[in-house]
Amino acid sequence: QVQLQESGPGLVKPSQTLSVTCSVSGSSISSGAYYWTWIRQHPGKGLEWIGYIYNGGTTSYNPSLRSRLSMSLDTSRNRFSLRLSSVTAADAAVYYCARGRAGSFHFDSWGQGTLVTVSS
Amino acid sequence: SYDLTQPLSVSVALGQTARINCGGNSIGSKSVHWYQQRPGQAPVVVIYRDSNRPSGIPERFSGSNSGSRATLTISRAQVGDEADYYCQVWDSSTAVFGGGTKLTVL
């Protein structure tokens, strides 16, 4: 059974870089069958797709975040990461990692989410 | 950018059928996925590719998609179905979510 678990800083200062990691068990991030995805949810709001990484490092990012965003894979530890630079209060949200299934392209497994607050 | 429109809220009497719509330009030509998010929990897919149920999702959940509207149907609604529901599609290699619908079971 696949499990995803986010780990993040909890609190980030404005203008700094947010880094969140998703540890995966029960599924290999090296598999070309999945897209390793980040999604966020602002407090009391809906879901916003951030982007994905797959198959050795190919990425696709939300155009609204692309200039500040990078994702990476750590195959040795079976985990993937998100870095978002120059954060503002608008980046405060619950960040979810999810597994996207190639072919059907739906998100079939999700982490529990990690809350990130932006404050000085 | 591609927009998906959902009603903010839908109410259904216990044991009756709830229908949650998701509107989008020619959405019938896309694959629609539906997610359920209970309070304080992560989303869970309940329907993928318009009408497919993942294992573990009750048969009471079904989906359809045609023209400019996709619909999630929940039959014999239960208190446990109270949640936010989101539709999702892909457009130009970007995942797009609807704004979400809060389902209340009366």
Coordinates of N, CA, C and O in Angstrom, one line a residue, chain A residues 8 11 18 20 30-31 42 47-48 56 60-62 64 69 79 85-86 97 102 104 108-109 116 120:
Chain A
G8 N 7.8 19.5 6.3 CA 8.1 20.9 5.9 C 8.5 21.7 7.1 O 8.5 21.2 8.3
L11 N 7.0 27.1 9.4 CA 7.0 28.5 9.4 C 8.2 29.0 8.5 O 9.3 28.5 8.6
L18 N 10.8 28.3 0.5 CA 10.0 27.2 1.2 C 10.5 25.9 0.6 O 10.6 25.8 -0.7
V20 N 9.7 21.7 0.9 CA 8.9 20.6 1.4 C 9.3 19.3 0.7 O 9.6 19.3 -0.5
S30 N 11.0 6.1 -9.1 CA 11.7 5.9 -10.4 C 10.8 5.3 -11.4 O 11.1 5.3 -12.6
S31 N 9.6 4.9 -11.0 CA 8.7 4.3 -12.0 C 8.1 5.3 -12.9 O 7.7 6.4 -12.5
H42 N -5.1 26.8 0.2 CA -5.1 27.9 1.1 C -6.2 27.7 2.1 O -7.2 27.1 1.9
L47 N -8.5 23.6 -4.0 CA -7.2 22.9 -4.3 C -6.5 23.7 -5.5 O -7.2 24.0 -6.5
E48 N -5.2 23.8 -5.4 CA -4.4 24.5 -6.4 C -3.3 23.5 -6.8 O -2.5 23.2 -6.0
G56 N 12.7 10.6 -14.2 CA 14.1 11.1 -14.2 C 14.2 12.6 -14.1 O 15.3 13.1 -14.2
S60 N 6.5 19.7 -14.9 CA 5.5 20.5 -15.4 C 5.0 21.4 -14.3 O 4.7 20.9 -13.2
Y61 N 5.0 22.7 -14.4 CA 4.7 23.6 -13.3 C 3.5 24.4 -13.7 O 3.2 24.8 -14.8
N62 N 2.8 24.8 -12.6 CA 1.7 25.8 -12.8 C 2.3 27.1 -13.3 O 3.3 27.6 -12.7
S64 N 1.5 30.1 -13.0 CA 1.5 31.2 -12.1 C 2.6 31.1 -11.1 O 2.9 32.1 -10.4
L69 N 9.6 28.3 -8.8 CA 9.4 26.9 -8.4 C 10.4 26.0 -9.0 O 10.9 26.2 -10.1
R79 N 12.1 9.8 -2.4 CA 11.4 11.0 -2.0 C 11.5 12.1 -3.0 O 12.5 12.0 -3.8
S85 N 10.6 29.8 -4.1 CA 11.4 31.0 -3.6 C 10.5 32.2 -3.4 O 9.4 32.3 -3.9
S86 N 11.1 33.2 -2.8 CA 10.5 34.5 -2.6 C 9.1 34.4 -2.1 O 8.2 35.0 -2.7
C97 N 1.4 16.4 -1.1 CA 2.1 15.6 -2.2 C 1.1 14.5 -2.6 O 0.3 14.0 -1.8
A102 N -0.1 7.7 -14.4 CA 0.0 7.9 -15.9 C -1.1 7.1 -16.6 O -1.4 6.0 -16.1
S104 N -4.4 7.5 -16.8 CA -5.6 8.1 -16.4 C -5.4 9.5 -15.8 O -6.3 10.3 -15.8
D108 N -4.1 9.3 -7.3 CA -4.7 8.2 -6.6 C -4.3 8.0 -5.2 O -4.9 7.2 -4.5
S109 N -3.2 8.7 -4.8 CA -2.8 8.6 -3.4 C -2.3 10.0 -3.0 O -1.6 10.7 -3.8
V116 N 2.0 25.3 6.0 CA 3.1 26.2 5.9 C 2.6 27.6 6.2 O 1.6 28.0 5.5
S120 N 7.0 36.9 9.5 CA 8.3 37.3 10.0 C 8.4 37.2 11.6 O 9.4 37.4 12.2

